[in-house]
């Protein structure tokens, strides 16, 4: 069994923690440069705002309906994500950070009532972080994803699914008939791995629900459609085909993370691991024809090695300009790693996440991997520093030593009038409270 | 595996005779006088670890205003706020009232709750009928830096 934990309306929920006045109001978070909606509160959904919809199309709702539109605050989201991931890890033995707000947890070897355990983790995330999340449990990733969808919908839209599945939904506990009931209530387009185009084709052939898809013969599906859809069908039937930490193309973020076979203590092997993750992530990025604006890296010790000193840090490094260039992304990731690395710990896990994805139109792709690395790093770093200082005034970024130090997040980032302060990553931007 | 009864209520279960190899203790063995620091294994005290018990659940907030003066919280102080702590009567809390964050003493008496300032010139906040007061977190420390 595995679980998928997912923060509800992640970016909006994260903003609301620090601005409780946003509760109950329609709120959207806009992509970089305020282009389109990347997160919506339930109230904003109810106003008809669609995911990815350009801001200019619904801008009038600010006046007409009290809509609050915020610029994405990736420093804040990175921090809250990091806190969320470490609490979610408590659910089971193995974790795959799938995106900034989603994580798969392997429940192998976890004893006791999985639903009760999930509810406790969910309650902890809600109390400790103020973030609502949903938990879906199933024997395969596709089913865990589906269970998560059920858990969310049952809470958001009462009546869409039986209320007992709200917040936490465990498919493995259902009878075959009970499972089929849920699958029948799920449109085929909601299934993980069924894109809009395939969904269209399936509906044209009369397959409209997940239940119908699950009853198809997998081999026939391979012949008539594709290996990808065959895999989805087998997963719906309960046969795991998508391995842990081997994810299909996600939508808004690309993550490449791994638990180490043996604890890692030195910087050098971490640099190698991070370079590899960043390389893989950059490949995925190019494959889906997008550019990344920011690179998030994290390293952490294992919470399961109780006698070990614990250490967990992350950093979001903005790219000088959005790109899909392996060299740029790797060097930014290493820059971040060096800033957060501390010797003396048994590191168990590390990862790279690419954030702020955008279509690659506009910029041109470059792939330059010459081996004069040190000179190139320095050149790029200097140029980045110059760019930032040109933009925000001299001395915004200073080089204190040859080694990169943790830079205040906010000073790197584009100033956007709709963005909330970097409450948790910048000392000067700390949340204020009236006394 | 043997269970040896020593008395009616003491039982040594699973007595094992496997030797345990201890290595890599981080000390070197010297002949002569031992270093006075060797048996201490000391680490410098860590302020963050002292002040922050639940790192994931802890947030830093800046105090604005003087209503908590008598509790030692002054304008500009940094508050360590732990959301993992369940608020009890007498705690200094961050509460949400009408969408705004405020820092006050929490008073719960006979099932009724009140937010009390620590400064006589501020009135108590008593939730009105239908008004929801939510505790955001519990203040576990206040940090004041001195001008140097």
Coordinates of C-alpha atoms in Angstrom, one line a residue:
Chain A
X1 CA 0.0 0.0 0.0
X2 CA 1.1 3.5 -0.5
X3 CA -0.3 6.9 0.4
X4 CA -0.4 10.2 -1.5
X5 CA -0.5 13.3 0.7
X6 CA -1.4 16.5 -1.1
X7 CA -1.9 20.0 0.4
X8 CA -5.4 21.3 -0.6
X9 CA -5.1 24.4 -2.8
X10 CA -1.4 24.5 -1.7
X11 CA -0.2 28.0 -2.5
X12 CA -3.5 29.6 -1.4
X13 CA -3.5 27.7 1.8
X14 CA 0.1 28.7 2.5
X15 CA -0.7 32.3 2.0
X16 CA -3.7 32.1 4.3
X17 CA -1.5 30.8 7.2
X18 CA 0.2 34.2 7.3
X19 CA -2.8 36.3 6.3
X20 CA -5.9 34.8 8.1
X21 CA -8.0 37.6 6.6
X22 CA -7.9 35.7 3.3
X23 CA -9.9 32.9 4.8
X24 CA -13.3 32.6 3.3
X25 CA -12.4 35.0 0.5
X26 CA -11.8 34.1 -3.2
X27 CA -8.0 34.0 -3.6
X28 CA -5.8 33.1 -6.6
X29 CA -2.1 32.9 -6.8
X30 CA -0.7 34.0 -10.1
X31 CA 2.3 32.6 -12.0
X32 CA 5.5 34.5 -12.3
X33 CA 4.9 37.9 -13.9
X34 CA 1.3 37.6 -12.9
X35 CA 0.4 35.8 -16.1
X36 CA -2.2 33.2 -15.1
X37 CA -3.8 31.4 -12.2
X38 CA -1.7 28.6 -10.7
X39 CA -3.7 28.1 -7.5
X40 CA -7.3 28.9 -6.6
X41 CA -9.2 28.8 -3.3
X42 CA -12.5 26.9 -3.4
X43 CA -14.2 30.4 -3.4
X44 CA -12.2 31.3 -6.5
X45 CA -13.2 28.0 -8.2
X46 CA -16.8 28.8 -7.4
X47 CA -16.4 32.1 -9.3
X48 CA -15.5 30.0 -12.4
X49 CA -11.8 30.8 -12.5
X50 CA -10.0 28.0 -14.2
X51 CA -6.5 26.6 -13.5
X52 CA -4.0 28.3 -15.9
X53 CA -6.5 31.0 -16.9
X54 CA -4.9 34.3 -17.9
X55 CA -5.3 36.9 -15.3
X56 CA -6.6 39.6 -17.6
X57 CA -9.7 37.4 -18.3
X58 CA -10.8 37.5 -14.7
X59 CA -9.2 40.6 -13.4
X60 CA -12.5 42.3 -13.1
X61 CA -13.5 39.9 -10.3
X62 CA -11.2 41.9 -8.0
X63 CA -13.7 44.7 -8.0
X64 CA -16.8 42.7 -8.7
X65 CA -16.4 39.8 -6.3
X66 CA -13.7 40.8 -3.8
X67 CA -11.1 38.5 -5.4
X68 CA -7.6 38.7 -4.0
X69 CA -4.9 37.9 -6.6
X70 CA -1.4 37.3 -5.3
X71 CA 1.9 36.9 -7.0
X72 CA 3.6 33.6 -6.4
X73 CA 5.9 33.7 -3.3
X74 CA 8.1 30.8 -4.0
X75 CA 10.4 31.3 -1.0
X76 CA 7.5 31.0 1.3
X77 CA 6.1 27.9 -0.6
X78 CA 9.4 26.2 -0.5
X79 CA 9.7 26.6 3.2
X80 CA 6.2 25.4 3.9
X81 CA 6.7 22.5 1.5
X82 CA 9.8 21.5 3.4
X83 CA 8.0 21.6 6.7
X84 CA 5.1 19.6 5.2
X85 CA 7.3 17.0 3.7
X86 CA 9.1 16.3 6.9
X87 CA 5.8 15.9 8.8
X88 CA 4.3 13.7 6.0
X89 CA 7.4 11.4 6.2
X90 CA 6.1 10.3 9.6
X91 CA 3.3 8.3 7.9
X92 CA 5.5 5.5 6.7
X93 CA 9.0 4.2 6.0
X94 CA 9.8 5.6 2.6
X95 CA 9.0 8.9 1.0
X96 CA 9.0 10.2 -2.6
X97 CA 8.7 14.0 -2.8
X98 CA 6.6 14.1 -6.0
X99 CA 6.1 17.9 -6.3
X100 CA 6.1 20.9 -4.0
X101 CA 2.8 19.9 -2.5
X102 CA 2.5 16.2 -3.1
X103 CA 4.3 13.2 -1.6
X104 CA 4.0 9.5 -1.9
X105 CA 4.7 7.5 1.3
X106 CA 5.2 3.7 1.2
X107 CA 3.1 2.1 3.9
X108 CA 4.9 -1.3 3.6
X109 CA 5.5 -2.6 7.1
X110 CA 3.3 0.0 8.8
X111 CA 1.0 -1.8 11.2
X112 CA -2.3 -0.8 12.7
X113 CA -5.2 1.1 11.3
X114 CA -3.8 3.1 8.3
X115 CA -6.8 5.4 8.2
X116 CA -6.5 6.3 11.8
X117 CA -2.8 6.9 11.4
X118 CA -3.4 9.0 8.3
X119 CA -5.9 11.1 10.2
X120 CA -3.4 11.7 12.9
X121 CA -0.7 12.9 10.4
X122 CA -3.3 15.0 8.7
X123 CA -4.3 16.6 12.0
X124 CA -0.7 17.3 12.8
X125 CA -0.1 19.0 9.5
X126 CA -3.2 21.1 10.1
X127 CA -2.2 22.1 13.7
X128 CA 1.5 22.5 13.2
X129 CA 1.5 24.2 9.8
X130 CA -2.1 25.4 9.4
X131 CA -2.3 23.6 6.1
X132 CA -5.3 21.3 5.2
X133 CA -4.2 18.2 3.3
X134 CA -5.8 15.1 1.9
X135 CA -4.6 11.5 2.0
X136 CA -5.3 8.8 -0.6
X137 CA -4.3 5.2 0.0
X138 CA -4.2 2.5 -2.6
X139 CA -2.1 -0.5 -3.8
X140 CA -0.7 1.5 -6.8
X141 CA 0.3 5.1 -7.4
X142 CA -2.6 5.6 -9.8
X143 CA -5.1 4.3 -7.3
X144 CA -3.5 6.3 -4.5
X145 CA -3.8 9.4 -6.7
X146 CA -7.5 8.5 -7.3
X147 CA -8.1 7.9 -3.6
X148 CA -6.6 11.4 -3.0
X149 CA -9.0 12.9 -5.6
X150 CA -11.9 11.1 -3.8
X151 CA -10.8 12.4 -0.4
X152 CA -10.6 16.0 -1.7
X153 CA -13.8 15.9 -3.7
X154 CA -15.8 14.3 -0.9
X155 CA -14.8 17.2 1.3
X156 CA -15.1 20.0 -1.2
X157 CA -18.2 18.9 -2.9
X158 CA -20.5 16.9 -0.5
X159 CA -22.4 14.4 -2.5
X160 CA -19.8 13.7 -5.1
X161 CA -18.5 10.7 -3.2
X162 CA -19.7 9.1 0.1
X163 CA -18.8 11.4 3.0
X164 CA -16.9 8.7 4.9
X165 CA -14.1 9.2 2.3
X166 CA -13.6 12.9 3.0
X167 CA -10.0 13.9 3.9
X168 CA -8.7 10.4 4.1
X169 CA -9.7 7.7 1.6
X170 CA -8.3 4.1 1.8
X171 CA -9.2 2.1 -1.3
X172 CA -7.5 -1.0 -0.1
X173 CA -10.1 -1.3 2.6
X174 CA -13.0 -1.5 0.2
X175 CA -14.8 -4.5 -1.2
X176 CA -14.5 -5.0 -5.0
X177 CA -18.1 -3.7 -5.2
X178 CA -17.3 -0.7 -3.0
X179 CA -14.2 0.2 -5.1
X180 CA -16.2 -0.1 -8.3
X181 CA -18.8 2.2 -7.0
X182 CA -16.1 4.9 -6.5
X183 CA -14.6 4.2 -9.9
X184 CA -18.0 4.5 -11.5
X185 CA -18.4 7.9 -10.0
X186 CA -15.1 9.1 -11.3
X187 CA -14.8 10.6 -14.8
X188 CA -12.1 9.0 -16.9
X189 CA -10.4 12.3 -17.3
X190 CA -9.6 12.5 -13.6
X191 CA -7.3 9.5 -13.8
X192 CA -3.7 10.1 -13.4
X193 CA -2.0 9.6 -16.8
X194 CA -5.1 10.2 -18.9
X195 CA -4.4 13.5 -20.6
X196 CA -7.0 15.7 -22.3
X197 CA -6.3 14.1 -25.7
X198 CA -6.5 10.5 -24.6
X199 CA -9.5 11.4 -22.5
X200 CA -11.3 12.7 -25.6
X201 CA -10.5 9.5 -27.5
X202 CA -11.7 7.3 -24.7
X203 CA -15.0 9.2 -24.4
X204 CA -15.4 8.9 -28.1
X205 CA -15.2 5.1 -27.7
X206 CA -17.8 5.2 -25.0
X207 CA -15.5 5.0 -22.0
X208 CA -16.4 7.8 -19.7
X209 CA -15.7 6.5 -16.2
X210 CA -12.7 5.1 -14.4
X211 CA -14.6 1.9 -13.8
X212 CA -15.0 1.3 -17.5
X213 CA -11.4 2.0 -18.1
X214 CA -10.4 -0.4 -15.4
X215 CA -12.4 -3.2 -16.9
X216 CA -10.7 -3.0 -20.3
X217 CA -8.2 -5.7 -21.3
X218 CA -4.7 -4.3 -20.7
X219 CA -3.3 -6.0 -23.8
X220 CA -6.0 -4.7 -26.0
X221 CA -5.3 -1.2 -24.6
X222 CA -1.7 -1.5 -25.5
X223 CA -2.6 -2.5 -29.1
X224 CA -5.3 0.1 -29.6
X225 CA -3.8 3.0 -27.6
X226 CA -0.4 3.0 -26.0
X227 CA 1.9 1.4 -23.5
X228 CA 1.3 4.4 -21.3
X229 CA -2.4 3.8 -21.1
X230 CA -1.9 0.1 -20.7
X231 CA 0.2 0.9 -17.6
X232 CA -2.6 3.1 -16.3
X233 CA -5.2 0.3 -16.8
X234 CA -3.0 -2.2 -15.0
X235 CA -2.5 0.2 -12.1
X236 CA -6.2 0.8 -11.9
X237 CA -6.6 -3.0 -11.7
X238 CA -4.3 -3.1 -8.8
X239 CA -1.0 -4.1 -10.4
X240 CA 1.8 -1.6 -9.6
X241 CA 3.5 -0.5 -12.8
X242 CA 4.9 2.9 -11.8
X243 CA 7.7 2.3 -9.4
X244 CA 8.4 4.4 -6.3
X245 CA 10.5 7.5 -7.2
X246 CA 9.9 7.0 -10.9
X247 CA 7.4 9.5 -11.9
X248 CA 5.6 10.4 -15.1
X249 CA 5.7 14.0 -16.3
X250 CA 4.2 16.2 -13.6
X251 CA 2.5 19.5 -14.3
X252 CA 3.8 22.5 -12.4
X253 CA 7.0 21.2 -10.8
X254 CA 9.6 18.7 -11.7
X255 CA 11.2 16.8 -8.8
X256 CA 14.1 14.4 -8.7
X257 CA 14.8 13.1 -5.3
X258 CA 16.2 9.9 -3.8
X259 CA 17.0 8.3 -0.5
X260 CA 20.6 7.2 -0.2
X261 CA 21.5 3.6 0.1
X262 CA 23.9 4.4 2.9
X263 CA 24.2 7.6 4.9
X264 CA 26.3 10.3 3.2
X265 CA 28.4 12.5 5.4
X266 CA 30.7 14.5 3.0
X267 CA 30.0 17.4 0.7
X268 CA 31.6 15.8 -2.3
X269 CA 29.2 12.9 -2.8
X270 CA 26.3 15.2 -2.1
X271 CA 27.5 17.4 -4.9
X272 CA 27.6 14.4 -7.2
X273 CA 24.1 13.3 -6.2
X274 CA 22.7 16.8 -6.5
X275 CA 24.3 17.2 -9.9
X276 CA 22.8 14.0 -11.1
X277 CA 19.3 14.9 -9.8
X278 CA 19.6 18.3 -11.4
X279 CA 20.7 16.8 -14.7
X280 CA 17.7 14.4 -14.6
X281 CA 15.3 17.2 -13.7
X282 CA 16.7 19.4 -16.5
X283 CA 16.2 16.5 -19.0
X284 CA 12.6 16.2 -18.0
X285 CA 12.2 19.9 -18.2
X286 CA 13.4 20.0 -21.8
X287 CA 11.3 16.9 -22.7
X288 CA 8.1 18.8 -21.7
X289 CA 9.4 21.9 -23.5
X290 CA 9.4 24.2 -20.4
X291 CA 11.8 26.5 -18.7
X292 CA 12.4 26.6 -15.0
X293 CA 12.7 29.9 -13.1
X294 CA 13.9 28.5 -9.8
X295 CA 15.8 25.5 -8.5
X296 CA 14.9 24.2 -5.0
X297 CA 17.3 21.8 -3.4
X298 CA 17.1 20.0 -0.1
X299 CA 19.1 17.7 2.1
X300 CA 18.0 15.9 5.2
X301 CA 19.0 13.2 7.7
X302 CA 16.7 10.3 8.4
X303 CA 14.0 10.8 11.1
X304 CA 14.0 7.1 11.5
X305 CA 17.6 7.0 12.7
X306 CA 16.6 8.3 16.1
X307 CA 20.1 8.4 17.6
X308 CA 21.4 10.5 14.7
X309 CA 21.7 14.2 15.1
X310 CA 18.9 15.6 12.8
X311 CA 19.4 18.2 10.2
X312 CA 17.1 19.3 7.4
X313 CA 17.5 22.3 5.1
X314 CA 16.3 23.5 1.8
X315 CA 17.0 26.4 -0.4
X316 CA 15.3 28.0 -3.4
X317 CA 17.8 29.4 -5.9
X318 CA 16.5 31.6 -8.6
X319 CA 18.0 31.2 -12.0
X320 CA 19.5 34.2 -13.7
X321 CA 16.8 33.8 -16.3
X322 CA 14.4 30.9 -16.9
X323 CA 16.1 28.2 -18.8
X324 CA 16.4 24.5 -19.4
X325 CA 20.1 24.5 -19.5
X326 CA 21.7 21.6 -17.6
X327 CA 24.8 23.5 -16.7
X328 CA 22.9 26.5 -15.3
X329 CA 20.6 24.3 -13.3
X330 CA 23.3 22.1 -11.9
X331 CA 25.5 25.1 -10.9
X332 CA 22.5 26.8 -9.2
X333 CA 21.7 23.5 -7.3
X334 CA 25.3 23.2 -6.2
X335 CA 25.3 26.8 -5.1
X336 CA 22.3 26.1 -3.0
X337 CA 23.7 22.8 -1.6
X338 CA 26.9 24.5 -0.5
X339 CA 24.9 27.2 1.3
X340 CA 22.9 24.7 3.3
X341 CA 25.4 21.8 3.8
X342 CA 26.8 21.3 7.3
X343 CA 29.3 18.6 8.1
X344 CA 28.9 16.0 10.8
X345 CA 25.5 14.6 9.8
X346 CA 24.3 11.3 8.3
X347 CA 22.4 12.6 5.3
X348 CA 19.8 10.1 4.1
X349 CA 18.0 12.0 1.4
X350 CA 18.4 14.8 -1.1
X351 CA 16.6 16.2 -4.0
X352 CA 16.2 18.9 -6.6
X353 CA 12.9 20.5 -7.5
X354 CA 12.4 22.8 -10.5
X355 CA 9.8 25.4 -9.8
X356 CA 8.2 28.3 -11.6
X357 CA 7.9 26.4 -14.9
X358 CA 6.9 28.2 -18.0
X359 CA 6.7 27.5 -21.7
X360 CA 10.1 27.6 -23.4
X361 CA 8.9 30.0 -26.1
X362 CA 10.9 33.2 -26.1
X363 CA 14.2 32.2 -24.7
X364 CA 16.5 29.9 -26.6
X365 CA 17.9 26.6 -25.3
X366 CA 21.5 26.1 -24.8
X367 CA 23.4 23.0 -23.7
X368 CA 27.0 23.7 -23.0
X369 CA 28.9 21.3 -20.8
X370 CA 32.5 22.3 -21.3
X371 CA 34.8 21.0 -18.6
X372 CA 36.3 24.3 -17.5
X373 CA 33.7 24.2 -14.7
X374 CA 35.2 26.4 -12.0
X375 CA 35.8 29.4 -14.3
X376 CA 32.3 29.0 -15.7
X377 CA 30.7 28.9 -12.2
X378 CA 32.5 32.0 -11.1
X379 CA 31.6 33.8 -14.3
X380 CA 27.9 32.9 -13.9
X381 CA 27.8 33.7 -10.3
X382 CA 29.4 37.1 -10.9
X383 CA 27.0 37.9 -13.7
X384 CA 24.1 36.9 -11.5
X385 CA 25.3 39.1 -8.7
X386 CA 25.8 42.0 -11.2
X387 CA 22.3 41.5 -12.5
X388 CA 20.8 41.5 -9.1
X389 CA 22.8 44.6 -8.0
X390 CA 21.9 46.4 -11.2
X391 CA 18.3 45.8 -10.6
X392 CA 18.0 46.4 -6.9
X393 CA 20.8 48.8 -6.2
X394 CA 24.5 48.3 -5.4
X395 CA 25.3 46.1 -2.4
X396 CA 22.1 44.2 -2.4
X397 CA 24.3 41.1 -2.8
X398 CA 27.9 41.1 -1.5
X399 CA 30.5 38.5 -1.8
X400 CA 31.8 37.9 1.8
X401 CA 34.0 35.0 0.9
X402 CA 34.7 32.6 -1.9
X403 CA 32.2 30.3 -0.5
X404 CA 28.5 31.0 -1.2
X405 CA 26.5 31.9 1.9
X406 CA 22.8 31.7 2.4
X407 CA 21.5 34.8 0.8
X408 CA 18.3 36.4 2.0
X409 CA 15.7 35.0 -0.4
X410 CA 13.7 38.0 -0.9
X411 CA 16.5 40.1 -2.2
X412 CA 17.0 37.7 -5.1
X413 CA 13.5 37.8 -6.2
X414 CA 11.7 40.0 -8.6
X415 CA 9.8 42.7 -6.8
X416 CA 6.2 42.2 -7.6
X417 CA 3.6 44.4 -6.0
X418 CA 1.1 41.6 -5.4
X419 CA 3.6 39.4 -3.6
X420 CA 3.3 38.8 0.1
X421 CA 6.6 39.2 2.1
X422 CA 9.0 36.4 2.5
X423 CA 7.7 35.8 6.0
X424 CA 9.8 32.8 6.9
X425 CA 13.0 33.2 4.8
X426 CA 13.9 36.8 5.3
X427 CA 14.6 38.4 8.7
X428 CA 13.4 41.8 7.7
X429 CA 10.2 40.5 6.2
X430 CA 9.0 38.7 9.3
X431 CA 5.3 38.5 9.9
X432 CA 4.1 41.2 12.3
X433 CA 1.7 40.7 15.1
X434 CA -0.2 43.4 17.0
X435 CA 0.5 43.5 20.7
Chain B
X1 CA 16.3 -17.8 25.2
X2 CA 15.9 -18.3 28.9
X3 CA 14.0 -16.5 31.5
X4 CA 15.6 -16.4 34.9
X5 CA 13.4 -15.7 37.9
X6 CA 15.2 -13.8 40.5
X7 CA 12.3 -12.9 42.6
X8 CA 8.6 -12.8 42.1
X9 CA 8.6 -9.5 40.2
X10 CA 12.0 -9.3 38.5
X11 CA 12.6 -11.2 35.3
X12 CA 15.6 -11.1 33.1
X13 CA 14.3 -11.9 29.7
X14 CA 16.4 -12.8 26.7
X15 CA 19.9 -12.9 28.3
X16 CA 22.3 -12.9 25.4
X17 CA 25.9 -13.8 25.4
X18 CA 26.8 -12.3 22.0
X19 CA 29.7 -9.9 22.3
X20 CA 29.1 -6.3 21.2
X21 CA 32.0 -4.7 19.3
X22 CA 32.4 -1.1 20.1
X23 CA 34.5 0.9 17.7
X24 CA 35.0 4.4 16.6
X25 CA 34.3 6.1 19.9
X26 CA 36.0 9.3 18.6
X27 CA 38.8 9.2 21.1
X28 CA 42.4 8.2 20.7
X29 CA 44.2 6.4 23.3
X30 CA 47.4 8.0 24.7
X31 CA 49.9 6.9 27.2
X32 CA 50.6 9.4 29.9
X33 CA 48.3 12.1 31.2
X34 CA 44.8 12.1 29.7
X35 CA 43.5 15.2 28.1
X36 CA 41.0 16.8 30.5
X37 CA 38.6 17.3 27.7
X38 CA 38.5 13.7 26.6
X39 CA 35.8 12.3 28.8
X40 CA 33.4 15.2 28.4
X41 CA 32.4 15.0 24.7
X42 CA 31.0 18.5 25.1
X43 CA 29.2 20.4 22.4
X44 CA 28.6 24.2 22.6
X45 CA 25.1 25.0 23.7
X46 CA 22.8 25.6 20.8
X47 CA 20.4 28.6 21.3
X48 CA 18.2 27.5 18.4
X49 CA 17.8 24.0 19.8
X50 CA 16.9 25.5 23.2
X51 CA 14.3 27.9 21.9
X52 CA 12.8 25.7 19.2
X53 CA 11.4 22.4 20.3
X54 CA 9.3 21.7 17.1
X55 CA 11.3 23.2 14.2
X56 CA 8.6 22.4 11.6
X57 CA 5.9 24.0 13.7
X58 CA 7.8 27.1 14.8
X59 CA 7.5 30.5 13.2
X60 CA 9.1 33.8 14.2
X61 CA 6.9 36.9 14.4
X62 CA 7.7 40.5 15.1
X63 CA 5.8 42.1 18.0
X64 CA 4.3 45.5 17.3
X65 CA 2.8 47.6 20.1
X66 CA 3.1 47.7 23.9
X67 CA 0.0 45.9 25.1
X68 CA 2.1 42.9 26.4
X69 CA 4.7 45.1 28.1
X70 CA 4.2 43.6 31.6
X71 CA 4.8 40.1 30.1
X72 CA 8.2 41.3 28.9
X73 CA 7.2 41.7 25.3
X74 CA 8.1 45.1 23.8
X75 CA 7.6 46.7 20.4
X76 CA 10.1 45.2 18.0
X77 CA 10.8 42.0 19.9
X78 CA 11.0 38.7 18.0
X79 CA 8.5 36.1 19.2
X80 CA 9.1 32.4 18.9
X81 CA 5.7 30.9 18.2
X82 CA 5.2 27.1 18.4
X83 CA 2.0 25.9 16.7
X84 CA 2.5 22.4 18.0
X85 CA 1.8 23.4 21.5
X86 CA -1.8 23.2 22.6
X87 CA -2.8 26.5 24.1
X88 CA -3.8 26.5 27.8
X89 CA -5.1 29.0 30.3
X90 CA -2.3 31.5 31.0
X91 CA -0.3 31.0 27.9
X92 CA 0.8 33.9 25.8
X93 CA -0.8 33.2 22.4
X94 CA -1.1 34.5 18.9
X95 CA -4.8 34.6 18.2
X96 CA -6.8 35.3 15.1
X97 CA -9.6 37.7 15.6
X98 CA -11.6 39.2 12.7
X99 CA -8.8 38.0 10.4
X100 CA -6.1 39.8 12.3
X101 CA -3.2 38.3 14.3
X102 CA -2.9 39.6 17.9
X103 CA -0.6 38.6 20.8
X104 CA -2.3 38.3 24.2
X105 CA -2.6 36.2 27.3
X106 CA -5.1 33.5 26.9
X107 CA -7.6 33.1 29.8
X108 CA -10.0 30.3 30.0
X109 CA -12.4 30.3 32.9
X110 CA -15.5 28.2 33.3
X111 CA -15.4 27.4 29.6
X112 CA -15.3 31.1 28.6
X113 CA -12.3 32.5 26.9
X114 CA -10.8 36.0 27.0
X115 CA -7.7 37.6 25.6
X116 CA -6.0 39.7 28.2
X117 CA -3.4 42.3 27.5
X118 CA -0.4 42.7 29.9
X119 CA -0.8 46.4 30.1
X120 CA -3.6 48.1 32.2
X121 CA -4.3 50.6 29.5
X122 CA -5.6 47.9 27.1
X123 CA -9.1 46.4 27.6
X124 CA -9.6 42.6 27.6
X125 CA -10.9 41.1 24.3
X126 CA -14.0 39.2 25.0
X127 CA -15.4 37.4 22.0
X128 CA -18.9 38.6 21.1
X129 CA -21.7 36.3 20.2
X130 CA -20.8 34.6 17.0
X131 CA -17.3 36.0 16.9
X132 CA -14.7 33.3 16.3
X133 CA -11.3 33.5 18.0
X134 CA -8.8 31.0 16.8
X135 CA -5.5 30.3 18.5
X136 CA -2.8 30.5 15.8
X137 CA 0.1 29.4 18.0
X138 CA 1.7 29.6 21.5
X139 CA 4.5 32.1 22.2
X140 CA 7.3 30.2 23.8
X141 CA 10.0 32.9 23.9
X142 CA 10.5 36.6 23.2
X143 CA 13.9 37.7 21.9
X144 CA 15.1 41.2 22.5
X145 CA 18.4 42.4 20.9
X146 CA 20.4 45.2 22.4
X147 CA 21.7 48.0 20.3
X148 CA 25.5 47.6 19.9

